Amino acid sequence: MDTSFAIDLDAPRREVQFPDGIPVKFRGEQFLFPAELPADALDPILSDELGLVELLGEVIESADGDAGVAEVVTALFRRPTLPRQLLAAIRETYAILLDGQHEAFTKKRPSVPDYVRLTIGLVKVYGVELGKLFRSADSSANDSQTSSPTSPASTESTPDVSGFVPDNPDSLESDG
């Protein structure tokens, strides 16, 4: 039986800097965030009920792609319940990320600036930005902090430790 996979999501990933989780010190206590961003962690922020994606689209459209603070504030005043809903979504996201530790974290009474600093720090470690998540599929720019362009002389685009096998049709055939 051939045990090679076209994509092996269980293989070690070179971009994971903290295989046991991301340690965060907050008010004298350590909290451990997942080593990789779980897909469901963004669900509260991207929910249809919150409508944040729609709001951002509206702000950008109203400012012809050059949105500033005034446009954001105007859009928020059109949705007076949004700030409270957004804070609830952020708390729910952190509950997902801090599975089993969330109660201890909230007992430390994090402030809005604490959530902002923590989010900025986690975005840097995870190497994920919402704008990059929703960039068009035909974009070839590589702005990721965790990857580098492949050399033109290279025949394989990714080392085996990344969890991906190079795009090679022969590798998908089985010996029987």
mmCIF file of C-alpha atoms in Angstrom:
data_model
loop_
_atom_site.group_PDB
_atom_site.id
_atom_site.type_symbol
_atom_site.label_atom_id
_atom_site.label_comp_id
_atom_site.label_asym_id
_atom_site.label_seq_id
_atom_site.Cartn_x
_atom_site.Cartn_y
_atom_site.Cartn_z
ATOM 1 C CA MET A 1 0.000 0.000 0.000
ATOM 2 C CA ASP A 2 1.384 3.375 -1.036
ATOM 3 C CA THR A 3 1.412 5.788 1.927
ATOM 4 C CA SER A 4 2.347 8.961 0.048
ATOM 5 C CA PHE A 5 -0.224 11.729 -0.084
ATOM 6 C CA ALA A 6 -0.695 14.566 -2.534
ATOM 7 C CA ILE A 7 -1.346 16.794 0.483
ATOM 8 C CA ASP A 8 -0.469 15.716 4.006
ATOM 9 C CA LEU A 9 -2.058 18.131 6.481
ATOM 10 C CA ASP A 10 -0.592 16.113 9.369
ATOM 11 C CA ALA A 11 3.002 16.731 8.247
ATOM 12 C CA PRO A 12 5.057 19.241 10.200
ATOM 13 C CA ARG A 13 4.623 22.752 8.888
ATOM 14 C CA ARG A 14 7.657 24.992 8.612
ATOM 15 C CA GLU A 15 5.576 28.111 9.371
ATOM 16 C CA VAL A 16 4.546 26.902 12.836
ATOM 17 C CA GLN A 17 6.899 28.678 15.217
ATOM 18 C CA PHE A 18 5.191 27.427 18.361
ATOM 19 C CA PRO A 19 4.219 23.758 17.895
ATOM 20 C CA ASP A 20 2.795 23.489 21.425
ATOM 21 C CA GLY A 21 0.829 26.733 21.175
ATOM 22 C CA ILE A 22 1.498 30.446 21.359
ATOM 23 C CA PRO A 23 2.262 31.488 24.936
ATOM 24 C CA VAL A 24 0.829 34.889 25.884
ATOM 25 C CA LYS A 25 1.533 36.593 29.188
ATOM 26 C CA PHE A 26 -1.371 38.689 30.429
ATOM 27 C CA ARG A 27 -1.529 40.284 33.864
ATOM 28 C CA GLY A 28 0.903 37.820 35.389
ATOM 29 C CA GLU A 29 -0.670 34.666 33.958
ATOM 30 C CA GLN A 30 0.239 32.632 30.872
ATOM 31 C CA PHE A 31 -2.394 31.700 28.303
ATOM 32 C CA LEU A 32 -1.757 29.298 25.449
ATOM 33 C CA PHE A 33 -3.279 30.066 22.060
ATOM 34 C CA PRO A 34 -3.454 27.419 19.312
ATOM 35 C CA ALA A 35 -0.271 27.066 17.253
ATOM 36 C CA GLU A 36 -2.311 27.615 14.088
ATOM 37 C CA LEU A 37 -5.428 29.732 13.634
ATOM 38 C CA PRO A 38 -8.467 27.420 13.708
ATOM 39 C CA ALA A 39 -10.767 28.020 10.735
ATOM 40 C CA ASP A 40 -13.829 28.438 12.960
ATOM 41 C CA ALA A 41 -12.184 31.195 15.024
ATOM 42 C CA LEU A 42 -13.143 33.803 12.413
ATOM 43 C CA ASP A 43 -16.796 32.703 12.195
ATOM 44 C CA PRO A 44 -18.077 35.209 14.811
ATOM 45 C CA ILE A 45 -16.310 38.140 13.104
ATOM 46 C CA LEU A 46 -17.438 37.135 9.611
ATOM 47 C CA SER A 47 -21.021 36.209 10.527
ATOM 48 C CA ASP A 48 -23.890 37.497 8.404
ATOM 49 C CA GLU A 49 -25.604 38.733 11.569
ATOM 50 C CA LEU A 50 -22.684 41.048 12.342
ATOM 51 C CA GLY A 51 -22.448 42.193 8.728
ATOM 52 C CA LEU A 52 -18.886 43.448 9.106
ATOM 53 C CA VAL A 53 -17.843 42.389 5.607
ATOM 54 C CA GLU A 54 -20.852 44.238 4.160
ATOM 55 C CA LEU A 55 -20.026 47.300 6.266
ATOM 56 C CA LEU A 56 -16.416 47.357 5.116
ATOM 57 C CA GLY A 57 -17.536 47.057 1.504
ATOM 58 C CA GLU A 58 -19.963 49.931 2.002
ATOM 59 C CA VAL A 59 -17.282 52.130 3.583
ATOM 60 C CA ILE A 60 -14.783 51.436 0.826
ATOM 61 C CA GLU A 61 -17.400 51.986 -1.890
ATOM 62 C CA SER A 62 -18.594 55.269 -0.372
ATOM 63 C CA ALA A 63 -15.036 56.590 -0.259
ATOM 64 C CA ASP A 64 -14.076 55.353 -3.744
ATOM 65 C CA GLY A 65 -11.573 52.944 -2.213
ATOM 66 C CA ASP A 66 -9.915 55.598 -0.025
ATOM 67 C CA ALA A 67 -11.813 55.200 3.258
ATOM 68 C CA GLY A 68 -10.834 57.280 6.236
ATOM 69 C CA VAL A 69 -11.945 57.623 9.829
ATOM 70 C CA ALA A 70 -14.880 59.869 8.882
ATOM 71 C CA GLU A 71 -16.351 57.228 6.558
ATOM 72 C CA VAL A 72 -15.954 54.492 9.170
ATOM 73 C CA VAL A 73 -17.580 56.622 11.896
ATOM 74 C CA THR A 74 -20.466 57.564 9.574
ATOM 75 C CA ALA A 75 -21.058 53.890 8.734
ATOM 76 C CA LEU A 76 -20.972 52.964 12.433
ATOM 77 C CA PHE A 77 -23.579 55.619 13.302
ATOM 78 C CA ARG A 78 -25.873 54.038 10.694
ATOM 79 C CA ARG A 79 -25.580 50.809 12.718
ATOM 80 C CA PRO A 80 -25.768 51.837 16.380
ATOM 81 C CA THR A 81 -25.779 48.231 17.647
ATOM 82 C CA LEU A 82 -22.635 47.285 15.715
ATOM 83 C CA PRO A 83 -20.024 48.242 18.350
ATOM 84 C CA ARG A 84 -21.692 46.035 20.969
ATOM 85 C CA GLN A 85 -22.146 43.201 18.441
ATOM 86 C CA LEU A 86 -18.514 43.521 17.334
ATOM 87 C CA LEU A 87 -17.269 43.334 20.924
ATOM 88 C CA ALA A 88 -19.420 40.235 21.483
ATOM 89 C CA ALA A 89 -17.973 38.676 18.299
ATOM 90 C CA ILE A 90 -14.428 39.446 19.460
ATOM 91 C CA ARG A 91 -15.143 37.836 22.843
ATOM 92 C CA GLU A 92 -16.622 34.793 21.097
ATOM 93 C CA THR A 93 -13.541 34.537 18.862
ATOM 94 C CA TYR A 94 -11.279 34.587 21.918
ATOM 95 C CA ALA A 95 -13.475 31.955 23.594
ATOM 96 C CA ILE A 96 -12.783 29.698 20.596
ATOM 97 C CA LEU A 97 -9.061 30.454 20.678
ATOM 98 C CA LEU A 98 -8.763 30.044 24.445
ATOM 99 C CA ASP A 99 -10.741 26.824 24.689
ATOM 100 C CA GLY A 100 -10.570 25.785 28.348
ATOM 101 C CA GLN A 101 -8.787 28.988 29.403
ATOM 102 C CA HIS A 102 -11.359 31.608 28.437
ATOM 103 C CA GLU A 103 -12.941 31.979 31.878
ATOM 104 C CA ALA A 104 -9.549 32.609 33.507
ATOM 105 C CA PHE A 105 -8.721 35.100 30.751
ATOM 106 C CA THR A 106 -11.956 37.078 31.159
ATOM 107 C CA LYS A 107 -11.478 37.164 34.944
ATOM 108 C CA LYS A 108 -8.394 39.282 34.207
ATOM 109 C CA ARG A 109 -10.822 41.849 32.703
ATOM 110 C CA PRO A 110 -9.093 42.589 29.390
ATOM 111 C CA SER A 111 -9.656 46.120 28.104
ATOM 112 C CA VAL A 112 -10.416 47.067 24.510
ATOM 113 C CA PRO A 113 -6.762 48.145 24.054
ATOM 114 C CA ASP A 114 -5.704 44.742 25.479
ATOM 115 C CA TYR A 115 -7.807 42.982 22.821
ATOM 116 C CA VAL A 116 -6.365 45.256 20.121
ATOM 117 C CA ARG A 117 -2.735 44.627 21.173
ATOM 118 C CA LEU A 118 -3.348 40.901 21.522
ATOM 119 C CA THR A 119 -5.052 40.699 18.139
ATOM 120 C CA ILE A 120 -2.226 42.609 16.427
ATOM 121 C CA GLY A 121 0.332 40.319 18.071
ATOM 122 C CA LEU A 122 -1.537 37.146 17.096
ATOM 123 C CA VAL A 123 -1.985 38.348 13.507
ATOM 124 C CA LYS A 124 1.801 38.741 13.267
ATOM 125 C CA VAL A 125 2.481 35.285 14.709
ATOM 126 C CA TYR A 126 -0.250 33.554 12.677
ATOM 127 C CA GLY A 127 0.813 35.468 9.557
ATOM 128 C CA VAL A 128 -2.827 36.013 8.591
ATOM 129 C CA GLU A 129 -4.537 39.247 7.665
ATOM 130 C CA LEU A 130 -8.211 39.497 6.739
ATOM 131 C CA GLY A 131 -7.351 41.457 3.589
ATOM 132 C CA LYS A 132 -5.079 38.645 2.434
ATOM 133 C CA LEU A 133 -7.698 36.008 3.226
ATOM 134 C CA PHE A 134 -10.149 37.641 0.832
ATOM 135 C CA ARG A 135 -7.715 38.709 -1.892
ATOM 136 C CA SER A 136 -8.702 37.513 -5.339
ATOM 137 C CA ALA A 137 -7.474 34.060 -6.259
ATOM 138 C CA ASP A 138 -5.630 35.342 -9.339
ATOM 139 C CA SER A 139 -3.342 37.543 -7.255
ATOM 140 C CA SER A 140 0.243 36.371 -7.452
ATOM 141 C CA ALA A 141 1.745 38.745 -4.901
ATOM 142 C CA ASN A 142 3.470 37.111 -1.962
ATOM 143 C CA ASP A 143 3.355 39.330 1.124
ATOM 144 C CA SER A 144 3.367 36.520 3.685
ATOM 145 C CA GLN A 145 5.823 36.770 6.540
ATOM 146 C CA THR A 146 6.103 32.995 6.686
ATOM 147 C CA SER A 147 6.958 32.139 3.099
ATOM 148 C CA SER A 148 9.474 33.158 0.522
ATOM 149 C CA PRO A 149 9.425 33.159 -3.271
ATOM 150 C CA THR A 150 10.705 30.074 -5.028
ATOM 151 C CA SER A 151 13.942 30.452 -6.882
ATOM 152 C CA PRO A 152 13.571 30.372 -10.694
ATOM 153 C CA ALA A 153 16.081 27.516 -10.816
ATOM 154 C CA SER A 154 14.098 25.418 -8.365
ATOM 155 C CA THR A 155 12.185 22.393 -9.596
ATOM 156 C CA GLU A 156 10.263 21.805 -6.374
ATOM 157 C CA SER A 157 8.343 24.720 -4.878
ATOM 158 C CA THR A 158 8.015 23.532 -1.294
ATOM 159 C CA PRO A 159 10.193 21.396 0.968
ATOM 160 C CA ASP A 160 8.712 18.104 2.207
ATOM 161 C CA VAL A 161 8.385 19.427 5.756
ATOM 162 C CA SER A 162 5.739 21.929 4.677
ATOM 163 C CA GLY A 163 3.104 19.237 4.358
ATOM 164 C CA PHE A 164 2.712 19.566 0.613
ATOM 165 C CA VAL A 165 4.110 17.408 -2.164
ATOM 166 C CA PRO A 166 5.279 19.341 -5.268
ATOM 167 C CA ASP A 167 2.803 19.536 -8.135
ATOM 168 C CA ASN A 168 3.784 16.403 -10.036
ATOM 169 C CA PRO A 169 1.105 14.364 -11.811
ATOM 170 C CA ASP A 170 3.266 11.205 -11.580
ATOM 171 C CA SER A 171 3.208 11.383 -7.775
ATOM 172 C CA LEU A 172 -0.568 10.896 -7.728
ATOM 173 C CA GLU A 173 -0.417 7.551 -9.551
ATOM 174 C CA SER A 174 -0.425 4.428 -7.409
ATOM 175 C CA ASP A 175 1.593 1.305 -8.028
ATOM 176 C CA GLY A 176 -1.489 -0.807 -7.766
#
